[in-house]
PDB file of C-alpha atoms in Angstrom:
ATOM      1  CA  UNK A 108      -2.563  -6.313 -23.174  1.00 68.00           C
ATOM      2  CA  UNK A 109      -5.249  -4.108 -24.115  1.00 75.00           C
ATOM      3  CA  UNK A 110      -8.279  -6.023 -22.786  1.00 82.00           C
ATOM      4  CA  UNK A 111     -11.358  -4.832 -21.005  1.00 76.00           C
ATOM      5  CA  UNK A 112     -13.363  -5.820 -18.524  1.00 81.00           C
ATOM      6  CA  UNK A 113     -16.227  -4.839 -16.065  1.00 82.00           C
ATOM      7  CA  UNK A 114     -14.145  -6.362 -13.502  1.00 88.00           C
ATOM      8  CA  UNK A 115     -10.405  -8.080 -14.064  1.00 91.00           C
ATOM      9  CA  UNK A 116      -9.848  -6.481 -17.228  1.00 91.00           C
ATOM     10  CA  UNK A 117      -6.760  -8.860 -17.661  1.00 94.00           C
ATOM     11  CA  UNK A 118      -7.359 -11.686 -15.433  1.00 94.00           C
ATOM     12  CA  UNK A 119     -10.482 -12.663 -13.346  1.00 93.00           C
ATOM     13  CA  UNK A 120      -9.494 -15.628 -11.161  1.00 92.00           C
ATOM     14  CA  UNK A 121     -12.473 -17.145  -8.868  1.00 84.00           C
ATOM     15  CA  UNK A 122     -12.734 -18.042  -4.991  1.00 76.00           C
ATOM     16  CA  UNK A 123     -11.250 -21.448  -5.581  1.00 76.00           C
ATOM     17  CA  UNK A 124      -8.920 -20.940  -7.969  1.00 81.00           C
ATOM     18  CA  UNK A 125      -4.981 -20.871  -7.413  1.00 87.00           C
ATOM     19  CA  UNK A 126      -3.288 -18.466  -9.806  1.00 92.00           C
ATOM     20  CA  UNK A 127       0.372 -18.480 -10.136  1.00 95.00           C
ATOM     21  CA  UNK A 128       2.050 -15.671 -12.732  1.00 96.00           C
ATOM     22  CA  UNK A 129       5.702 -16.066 -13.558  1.00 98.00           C
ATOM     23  CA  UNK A 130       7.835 -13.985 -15.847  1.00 98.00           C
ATOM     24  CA  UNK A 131       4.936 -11.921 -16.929  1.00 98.00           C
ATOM     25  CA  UNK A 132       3.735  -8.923 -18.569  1.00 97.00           C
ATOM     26  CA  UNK A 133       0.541  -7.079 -17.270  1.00 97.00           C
ATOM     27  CA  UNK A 134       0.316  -4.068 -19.324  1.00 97.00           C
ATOM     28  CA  UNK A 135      -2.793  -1.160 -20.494  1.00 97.00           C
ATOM     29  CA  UNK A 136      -5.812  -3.366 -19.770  1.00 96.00           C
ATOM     30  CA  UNK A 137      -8.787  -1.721 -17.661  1.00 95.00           C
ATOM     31  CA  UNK A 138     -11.858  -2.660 -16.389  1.00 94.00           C
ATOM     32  CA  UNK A 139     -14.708  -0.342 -16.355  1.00 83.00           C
ATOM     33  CA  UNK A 140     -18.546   0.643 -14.339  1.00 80.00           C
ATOM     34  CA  UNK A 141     -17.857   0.597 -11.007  1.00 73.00           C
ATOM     35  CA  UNK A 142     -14.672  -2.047 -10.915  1.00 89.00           C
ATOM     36  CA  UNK A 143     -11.998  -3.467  -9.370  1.00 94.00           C
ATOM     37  CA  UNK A 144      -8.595  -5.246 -10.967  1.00 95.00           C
ATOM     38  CA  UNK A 145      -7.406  -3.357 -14.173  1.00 95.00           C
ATOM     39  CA  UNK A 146      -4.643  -5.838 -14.623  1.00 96.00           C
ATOM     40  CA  UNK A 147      -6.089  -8.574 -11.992  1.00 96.00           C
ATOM     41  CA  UNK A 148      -9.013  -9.172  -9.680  1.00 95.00           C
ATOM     42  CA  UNK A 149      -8.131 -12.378  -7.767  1.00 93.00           C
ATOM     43  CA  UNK A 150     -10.333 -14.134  -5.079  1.00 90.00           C
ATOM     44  CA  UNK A 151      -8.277 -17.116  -4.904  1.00 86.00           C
ATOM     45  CA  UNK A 152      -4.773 -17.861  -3.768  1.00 88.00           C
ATOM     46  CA  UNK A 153      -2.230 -15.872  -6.363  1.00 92.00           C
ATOM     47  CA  UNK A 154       1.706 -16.161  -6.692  1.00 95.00           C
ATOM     48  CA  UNK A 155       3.319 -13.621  -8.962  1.00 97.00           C
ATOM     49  CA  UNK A 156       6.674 -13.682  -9.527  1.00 98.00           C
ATOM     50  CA  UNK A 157       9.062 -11.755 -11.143  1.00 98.00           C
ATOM     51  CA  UNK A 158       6.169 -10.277 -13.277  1.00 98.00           C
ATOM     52  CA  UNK A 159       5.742  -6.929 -14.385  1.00 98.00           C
ATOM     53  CA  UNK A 160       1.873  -5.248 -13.535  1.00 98.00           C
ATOM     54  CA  UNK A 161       1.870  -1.900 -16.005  1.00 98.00           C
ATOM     55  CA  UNK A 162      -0.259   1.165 -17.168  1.00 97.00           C
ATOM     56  CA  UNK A 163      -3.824  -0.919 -15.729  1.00 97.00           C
ATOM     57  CA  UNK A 164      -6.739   1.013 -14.996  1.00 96.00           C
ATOM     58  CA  UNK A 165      -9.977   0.675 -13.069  1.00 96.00           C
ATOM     59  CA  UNK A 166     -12.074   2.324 -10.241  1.00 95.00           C
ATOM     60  CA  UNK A 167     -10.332   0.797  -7.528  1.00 95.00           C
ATOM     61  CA  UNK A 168      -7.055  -1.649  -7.758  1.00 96.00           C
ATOM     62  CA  UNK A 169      -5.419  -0.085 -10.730  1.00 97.00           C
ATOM     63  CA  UNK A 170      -2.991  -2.604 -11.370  1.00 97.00           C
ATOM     64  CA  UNK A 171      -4.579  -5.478  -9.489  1.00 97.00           C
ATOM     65  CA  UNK A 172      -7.259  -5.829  -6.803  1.00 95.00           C
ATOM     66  CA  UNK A 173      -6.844  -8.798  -4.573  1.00 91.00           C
ATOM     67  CA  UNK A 174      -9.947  -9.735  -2.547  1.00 85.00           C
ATOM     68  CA  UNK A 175     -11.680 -11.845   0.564  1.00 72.00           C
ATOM     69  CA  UNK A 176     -14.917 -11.326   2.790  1.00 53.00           C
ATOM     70  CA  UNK A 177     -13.040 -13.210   5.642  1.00 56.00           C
ATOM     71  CA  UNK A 178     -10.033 -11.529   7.032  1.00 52.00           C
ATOM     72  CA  UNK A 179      -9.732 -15.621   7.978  1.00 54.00           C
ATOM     73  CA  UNK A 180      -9.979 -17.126   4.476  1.00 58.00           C
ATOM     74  CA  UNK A 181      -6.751 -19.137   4.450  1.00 57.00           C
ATOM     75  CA  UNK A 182      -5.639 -18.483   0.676  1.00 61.00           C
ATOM     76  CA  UNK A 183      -2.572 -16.304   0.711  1.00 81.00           C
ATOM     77  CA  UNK A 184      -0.931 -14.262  -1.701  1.00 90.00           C
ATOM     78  CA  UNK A 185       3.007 -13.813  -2.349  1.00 94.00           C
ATOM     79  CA  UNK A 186       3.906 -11.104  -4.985  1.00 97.00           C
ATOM     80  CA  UNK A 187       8.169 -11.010  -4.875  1.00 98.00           C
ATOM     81  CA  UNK A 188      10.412  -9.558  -7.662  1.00 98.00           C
ATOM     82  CA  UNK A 189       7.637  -7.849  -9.525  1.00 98.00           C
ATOM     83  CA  UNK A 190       7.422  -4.161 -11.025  1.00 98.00           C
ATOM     84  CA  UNK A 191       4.064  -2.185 -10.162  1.00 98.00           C
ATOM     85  CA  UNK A 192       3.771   0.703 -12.525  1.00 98.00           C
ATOM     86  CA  UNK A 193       1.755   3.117 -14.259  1.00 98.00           C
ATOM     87  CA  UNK A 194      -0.981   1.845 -13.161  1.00 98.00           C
ATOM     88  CA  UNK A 195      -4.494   4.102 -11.333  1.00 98.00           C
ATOM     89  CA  UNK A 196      -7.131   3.717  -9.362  1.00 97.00           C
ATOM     90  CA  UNK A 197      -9.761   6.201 -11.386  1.00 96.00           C
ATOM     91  CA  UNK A 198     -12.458   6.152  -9.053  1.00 94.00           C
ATOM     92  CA  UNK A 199     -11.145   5.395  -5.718  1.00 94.00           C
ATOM     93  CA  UNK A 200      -7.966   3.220  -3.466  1.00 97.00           C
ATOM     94  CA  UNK A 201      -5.156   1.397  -4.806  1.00 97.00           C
ATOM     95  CA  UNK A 202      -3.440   2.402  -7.777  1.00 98.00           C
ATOM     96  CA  UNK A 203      -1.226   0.122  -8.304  1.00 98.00           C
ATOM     97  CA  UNK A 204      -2.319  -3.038  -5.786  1.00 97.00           C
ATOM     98  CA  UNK A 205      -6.141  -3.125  -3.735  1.00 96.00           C
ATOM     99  CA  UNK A 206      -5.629  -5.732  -1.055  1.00 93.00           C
ATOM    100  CA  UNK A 207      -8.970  -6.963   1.177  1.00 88.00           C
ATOM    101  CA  UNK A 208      -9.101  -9.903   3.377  1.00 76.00           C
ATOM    102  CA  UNK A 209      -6.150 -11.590   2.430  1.00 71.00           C
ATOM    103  CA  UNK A 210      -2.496 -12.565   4.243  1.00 82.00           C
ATOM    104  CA  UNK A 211      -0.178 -11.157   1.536  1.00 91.00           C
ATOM    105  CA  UNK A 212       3.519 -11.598   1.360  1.00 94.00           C
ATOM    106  CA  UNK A 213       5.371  -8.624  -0.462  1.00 97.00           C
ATOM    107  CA  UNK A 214       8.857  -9.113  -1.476  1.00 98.00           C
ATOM    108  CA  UNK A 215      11.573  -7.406  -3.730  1.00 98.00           C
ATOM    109  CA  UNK A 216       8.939  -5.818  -5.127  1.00 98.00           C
ATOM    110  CA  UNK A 217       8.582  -1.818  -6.768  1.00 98.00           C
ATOM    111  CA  UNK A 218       6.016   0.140  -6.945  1.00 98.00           C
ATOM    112  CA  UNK A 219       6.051   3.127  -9.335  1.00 98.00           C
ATOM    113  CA  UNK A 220       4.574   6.667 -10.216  1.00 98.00           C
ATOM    114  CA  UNK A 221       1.091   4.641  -9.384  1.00 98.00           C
ATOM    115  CA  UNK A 222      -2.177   7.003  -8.702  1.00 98.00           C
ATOM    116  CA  UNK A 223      -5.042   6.558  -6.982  1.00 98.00           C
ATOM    117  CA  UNK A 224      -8.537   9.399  -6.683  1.00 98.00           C
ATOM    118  CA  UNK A 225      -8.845   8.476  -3.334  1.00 97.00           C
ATOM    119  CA  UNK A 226      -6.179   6.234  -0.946  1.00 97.00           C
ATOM    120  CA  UNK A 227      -3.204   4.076  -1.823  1.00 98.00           C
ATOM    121  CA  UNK A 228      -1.210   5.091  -4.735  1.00 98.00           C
ATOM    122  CA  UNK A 229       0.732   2.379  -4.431  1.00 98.00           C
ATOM    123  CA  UNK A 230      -0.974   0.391  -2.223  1.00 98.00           C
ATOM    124  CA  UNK A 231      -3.935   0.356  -0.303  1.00 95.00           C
ATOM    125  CA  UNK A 232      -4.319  -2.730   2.186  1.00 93.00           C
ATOM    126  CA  UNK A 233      -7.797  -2.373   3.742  1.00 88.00           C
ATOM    127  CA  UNK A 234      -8.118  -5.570   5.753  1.00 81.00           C
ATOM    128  CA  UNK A 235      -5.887  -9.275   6.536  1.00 78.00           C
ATOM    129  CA  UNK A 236      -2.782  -8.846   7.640  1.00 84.00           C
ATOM    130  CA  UNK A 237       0.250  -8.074   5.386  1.00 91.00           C
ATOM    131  CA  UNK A 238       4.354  -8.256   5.116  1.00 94.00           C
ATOM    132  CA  UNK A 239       6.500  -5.589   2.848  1.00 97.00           C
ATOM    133  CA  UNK A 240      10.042  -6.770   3.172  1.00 98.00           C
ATOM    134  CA  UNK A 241      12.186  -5.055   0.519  1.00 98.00           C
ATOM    135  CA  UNK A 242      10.085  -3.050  -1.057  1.00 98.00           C
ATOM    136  CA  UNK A 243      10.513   0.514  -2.786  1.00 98.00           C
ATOM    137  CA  UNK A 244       7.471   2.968  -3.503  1.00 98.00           C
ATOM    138  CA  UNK A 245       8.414   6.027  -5.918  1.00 98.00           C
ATOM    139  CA  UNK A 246       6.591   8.517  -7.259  1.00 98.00           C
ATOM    140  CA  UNK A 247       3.008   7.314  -6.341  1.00 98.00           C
ATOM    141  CA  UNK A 248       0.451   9.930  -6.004  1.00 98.00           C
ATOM    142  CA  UNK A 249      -3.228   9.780  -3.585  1.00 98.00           C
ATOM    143  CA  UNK A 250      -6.271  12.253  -4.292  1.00 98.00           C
ATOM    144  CA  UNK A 251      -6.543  11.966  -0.221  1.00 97.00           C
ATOM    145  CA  UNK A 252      -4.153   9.516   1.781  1.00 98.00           C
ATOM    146  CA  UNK A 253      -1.173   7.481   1.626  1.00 97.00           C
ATOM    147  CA  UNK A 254       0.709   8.451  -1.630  1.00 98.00           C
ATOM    148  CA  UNK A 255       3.127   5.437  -1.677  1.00 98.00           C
ATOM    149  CA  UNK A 256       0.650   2.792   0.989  1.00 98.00           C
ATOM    150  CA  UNK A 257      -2.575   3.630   2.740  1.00 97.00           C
ATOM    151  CA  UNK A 258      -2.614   0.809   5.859  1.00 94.00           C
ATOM    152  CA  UNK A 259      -6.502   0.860   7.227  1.00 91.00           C
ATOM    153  CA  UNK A 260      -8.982  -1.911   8.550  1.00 82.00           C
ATOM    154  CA  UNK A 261      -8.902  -3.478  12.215  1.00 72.00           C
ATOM    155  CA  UNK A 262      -6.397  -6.026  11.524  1.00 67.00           C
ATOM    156  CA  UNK A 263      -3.759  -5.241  13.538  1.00 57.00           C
ATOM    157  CA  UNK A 264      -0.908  -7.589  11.768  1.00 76.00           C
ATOM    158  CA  UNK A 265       0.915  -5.042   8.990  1.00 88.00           C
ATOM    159  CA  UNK A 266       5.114  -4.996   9.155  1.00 95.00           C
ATOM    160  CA  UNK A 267       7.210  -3.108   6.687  1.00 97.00           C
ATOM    161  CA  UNK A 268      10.525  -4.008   6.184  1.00 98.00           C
ATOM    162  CA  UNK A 269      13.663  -3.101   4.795  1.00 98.00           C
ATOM    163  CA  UNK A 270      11.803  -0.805   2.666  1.00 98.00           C
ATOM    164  CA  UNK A 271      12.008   2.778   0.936  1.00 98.00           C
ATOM    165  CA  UNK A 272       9.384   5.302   0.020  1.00 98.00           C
ATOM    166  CA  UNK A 273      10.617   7.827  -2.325  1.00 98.00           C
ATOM    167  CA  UNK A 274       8.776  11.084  -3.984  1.00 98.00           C
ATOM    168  CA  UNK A 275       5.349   9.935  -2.884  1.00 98.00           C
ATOM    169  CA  UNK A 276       2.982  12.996  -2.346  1.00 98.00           C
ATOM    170  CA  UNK A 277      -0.685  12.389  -0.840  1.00 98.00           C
ATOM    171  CA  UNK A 278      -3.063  15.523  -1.433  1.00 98.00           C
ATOM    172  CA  UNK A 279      -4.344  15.280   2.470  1.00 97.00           C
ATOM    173  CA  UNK A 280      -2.572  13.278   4.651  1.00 97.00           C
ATOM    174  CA  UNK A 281       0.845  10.341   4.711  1.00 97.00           C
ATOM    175  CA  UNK A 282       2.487  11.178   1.516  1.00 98.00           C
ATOM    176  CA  UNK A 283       4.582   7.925   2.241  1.00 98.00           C
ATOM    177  CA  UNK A 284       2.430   5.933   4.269  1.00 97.00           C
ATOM    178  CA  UNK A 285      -1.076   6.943   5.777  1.00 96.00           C
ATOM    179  CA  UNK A 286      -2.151   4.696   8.726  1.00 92.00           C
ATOM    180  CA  UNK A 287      -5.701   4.116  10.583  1.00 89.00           C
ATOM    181  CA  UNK A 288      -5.361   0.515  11.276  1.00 85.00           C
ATOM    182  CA  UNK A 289      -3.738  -0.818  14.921  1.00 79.00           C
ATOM    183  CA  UNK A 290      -0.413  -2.889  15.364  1.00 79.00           C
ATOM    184  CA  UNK A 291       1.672  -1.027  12.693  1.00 89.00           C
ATOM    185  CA  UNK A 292       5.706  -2.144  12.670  1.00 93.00           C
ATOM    186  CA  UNK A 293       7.874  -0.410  10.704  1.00 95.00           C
ATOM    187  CA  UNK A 294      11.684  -1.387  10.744  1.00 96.00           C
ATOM    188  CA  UNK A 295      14.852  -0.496   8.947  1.00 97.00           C
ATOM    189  CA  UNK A 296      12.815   1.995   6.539  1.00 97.00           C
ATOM    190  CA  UNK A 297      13.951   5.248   5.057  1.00 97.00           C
ATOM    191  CA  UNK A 298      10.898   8.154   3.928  1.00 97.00           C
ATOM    192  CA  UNK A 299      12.615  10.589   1.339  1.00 97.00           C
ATOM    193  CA  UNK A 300      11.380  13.776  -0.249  1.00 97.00           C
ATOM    194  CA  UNK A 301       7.889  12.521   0.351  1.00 97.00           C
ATOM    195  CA  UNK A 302       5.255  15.290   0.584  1.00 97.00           C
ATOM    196  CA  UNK A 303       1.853  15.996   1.847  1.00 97.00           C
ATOM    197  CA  UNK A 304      -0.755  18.798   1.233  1.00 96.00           C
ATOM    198  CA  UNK A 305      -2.071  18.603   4.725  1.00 95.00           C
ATOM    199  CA  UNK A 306      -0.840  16.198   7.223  1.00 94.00           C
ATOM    200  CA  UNK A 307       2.626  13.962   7.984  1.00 95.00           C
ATOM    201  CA  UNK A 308       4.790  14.048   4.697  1.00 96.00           C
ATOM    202  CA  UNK A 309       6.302  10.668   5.873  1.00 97.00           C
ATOM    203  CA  UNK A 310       3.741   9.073   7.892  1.00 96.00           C
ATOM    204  CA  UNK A 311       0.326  10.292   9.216  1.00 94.00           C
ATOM    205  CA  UNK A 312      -0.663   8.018  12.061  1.00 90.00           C
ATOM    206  CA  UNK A 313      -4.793   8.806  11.523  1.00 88.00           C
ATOM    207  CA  UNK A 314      -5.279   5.850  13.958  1.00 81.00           C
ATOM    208  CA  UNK A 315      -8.198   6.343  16.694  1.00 74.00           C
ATOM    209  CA  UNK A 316      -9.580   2.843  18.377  1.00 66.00           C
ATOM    210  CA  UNK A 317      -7.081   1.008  19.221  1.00 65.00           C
ATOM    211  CA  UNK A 318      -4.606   0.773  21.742  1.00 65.00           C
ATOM    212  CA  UNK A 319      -1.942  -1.651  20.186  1.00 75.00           C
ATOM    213  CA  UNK A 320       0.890   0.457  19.713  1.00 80.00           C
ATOM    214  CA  UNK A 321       2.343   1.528  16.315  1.00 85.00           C
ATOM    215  CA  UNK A 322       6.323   0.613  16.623  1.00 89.00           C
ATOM    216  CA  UNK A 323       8.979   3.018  14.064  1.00 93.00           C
ATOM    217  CA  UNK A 324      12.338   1.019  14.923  1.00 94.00           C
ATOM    218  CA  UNK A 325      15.647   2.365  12.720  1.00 95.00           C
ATOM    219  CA  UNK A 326      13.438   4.251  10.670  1.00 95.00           C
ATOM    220  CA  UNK A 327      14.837   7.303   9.190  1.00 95.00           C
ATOM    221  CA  UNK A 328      12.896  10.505   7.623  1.00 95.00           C
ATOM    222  CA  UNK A 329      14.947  12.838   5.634  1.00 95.00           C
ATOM    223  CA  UNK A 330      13.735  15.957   3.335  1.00 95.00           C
ATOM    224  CA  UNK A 331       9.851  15.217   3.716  1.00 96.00           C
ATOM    225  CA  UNK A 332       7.568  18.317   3.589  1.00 95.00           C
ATOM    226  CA  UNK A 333       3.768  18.758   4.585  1.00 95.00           C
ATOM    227  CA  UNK A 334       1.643  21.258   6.136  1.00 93.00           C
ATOM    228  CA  UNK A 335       1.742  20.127   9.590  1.00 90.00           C
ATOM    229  CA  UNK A 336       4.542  17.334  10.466  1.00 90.00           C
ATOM    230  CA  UNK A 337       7.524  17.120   7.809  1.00 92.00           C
ATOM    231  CA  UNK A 338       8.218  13.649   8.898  1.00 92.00           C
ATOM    232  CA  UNK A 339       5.324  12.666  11.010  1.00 91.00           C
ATOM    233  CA  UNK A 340       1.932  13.257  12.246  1.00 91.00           C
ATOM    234  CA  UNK A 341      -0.357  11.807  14.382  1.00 85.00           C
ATOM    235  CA  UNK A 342      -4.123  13.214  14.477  1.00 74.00           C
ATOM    236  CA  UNK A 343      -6.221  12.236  17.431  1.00 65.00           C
ATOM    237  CA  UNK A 344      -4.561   9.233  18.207  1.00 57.00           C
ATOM    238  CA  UNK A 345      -5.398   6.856  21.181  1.00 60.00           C
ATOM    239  CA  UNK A 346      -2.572   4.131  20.972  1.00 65.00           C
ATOM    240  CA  UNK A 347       1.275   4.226  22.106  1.00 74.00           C
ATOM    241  CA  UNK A 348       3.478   5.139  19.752  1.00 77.00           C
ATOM    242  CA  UNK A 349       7.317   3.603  20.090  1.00 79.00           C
ATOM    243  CA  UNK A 350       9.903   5.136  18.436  1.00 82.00           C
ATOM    244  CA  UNK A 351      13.601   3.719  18.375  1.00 83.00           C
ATOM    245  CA  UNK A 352      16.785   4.732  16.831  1.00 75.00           C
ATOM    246  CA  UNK A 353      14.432   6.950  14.598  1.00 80.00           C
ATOM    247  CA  UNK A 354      16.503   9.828  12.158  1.00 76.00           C
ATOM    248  CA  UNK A 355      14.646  12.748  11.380  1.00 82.00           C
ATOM    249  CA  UNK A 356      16.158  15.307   9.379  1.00 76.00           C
ATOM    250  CA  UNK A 357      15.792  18.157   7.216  1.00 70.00           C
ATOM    251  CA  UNK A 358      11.802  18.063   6.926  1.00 68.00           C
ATOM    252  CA  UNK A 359       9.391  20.569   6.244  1.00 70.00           C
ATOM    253  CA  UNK A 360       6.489  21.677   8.573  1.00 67.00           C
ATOM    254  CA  UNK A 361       4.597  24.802   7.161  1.00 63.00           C
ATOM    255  CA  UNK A 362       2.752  25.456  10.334  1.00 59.00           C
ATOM    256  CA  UNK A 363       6.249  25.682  12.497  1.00 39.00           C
ATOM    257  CA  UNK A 364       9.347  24.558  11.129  1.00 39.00           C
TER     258      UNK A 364
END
């Protein structure tokens, strides 16, 4: 704990390298100038496990910044029964986890009262494709979009799961989730009391090039409050989107009820 960094202020792990954390403590490291991974900045292949990332801080991947030039790059990351907390994003996306060109596997995992300036407070996954099965976000805060995950990039392979966002609050737009990638699935998720100062206090679907479909099956949004769309918004979009067995109830939309 307590280290610093320009980048990785806990742990800098290289291209080749195959990192696996178990049983851990990541807690009030930083790195600082223009950086990425407070806790971790891995180019390599990473499994953590039932590890706790906490109270990091850097410009972008508070808590740990996880990252590829090839969207094709076949190293893979698995993160299951692990506690993201406390952590921020000072300068710009991802409080508590930065993902970028990587397949990532996210399991029983929590992320909590994270912050990011910019996009992500939980999570920010700008490019690869990505699984959340069983995952909570609560109380993570954006300076623009996607309190609890901002979902962006042309990749269209991102599926959340099983999953619960919480008290999230985004200053502009998807206090729970904020999307502008293609291909989105959610399933079997509930959006609670999350808020937005603009747009879609749930989910803002800020999607424009694409025409795969975005797909909300036995999702539910209850008590969510923005601007314009308690639940849900979508701005300019192009592709389909399929809703089924959707609940929305009890949300807020300042601009018409």
């Amino acid at each position: 704990s307590e280290n610093r960094s320009k980048n990785g202020g806990g742990i800098y792990a290289y291209r080749t390298s195959q990192l696996a954390i178990v049983d851990s403590a990541i807690i009030s490291n930083s790195a600082i100038g223009g950086s990425y991974g407070g806790g971790i900045l891995n180019y390599g292949s990473l499994n953590l496990t039932s590890s706790t990332i906490a109270r990091n801080r850097s410009d972008y991947g508070g808590g740990a910044s996880v990252w590829s030039a090839n969207i094709d790059d076949p190293a893979s990351i698995s993160i299951s029964n692990s506690l993201f907390a406390d952590n921020a994003a000072t300068g710009g996306d991802g409080g508590g986890l930065h993902l970028f060109g990587r397949s990532a596997d996210i399991v029983l995992t929590r992320f909590v009262s994270n912050s990011a300036t910019a996009r992500g407070g939980g999570l920010i996954r700008d490019s690869g494709s990505a699984r959340l099965l069983d995952v909570t976000f609560a109380g993570n805060r954006s300076g623009i979009n996607g309190g609890g995950v901002s979902i962006r990039g042309t990749n269209p392979r991102m599926s959340i799961d099983r999953s619960l966002f919480v008290n999230n609050h985004a200053d502009q737009s998807g206090g729970g989730v904020s999307n502008s990638a293609p291909g989105v699935w959610l399933t079997n998720t509930t959006f609670s009391e999350n808020t937005a100062g603009a747009n879609g206090g749930g989910f803002a679907d800020l999607s424009t090039g694409s025409p795969e479909p975005i797909r909300l099956v036995h999702v539910s949004f209850v008590g969510n409050s923005a601007n314009s769309g308690g639940a849900l918004h979508r701005l300019n979009a192009v592709n389909t989107l399929y809703m089924t067995s959707t609940l929305i109830s009890r949300t807020v939309d300042n601009t018409g009820g």
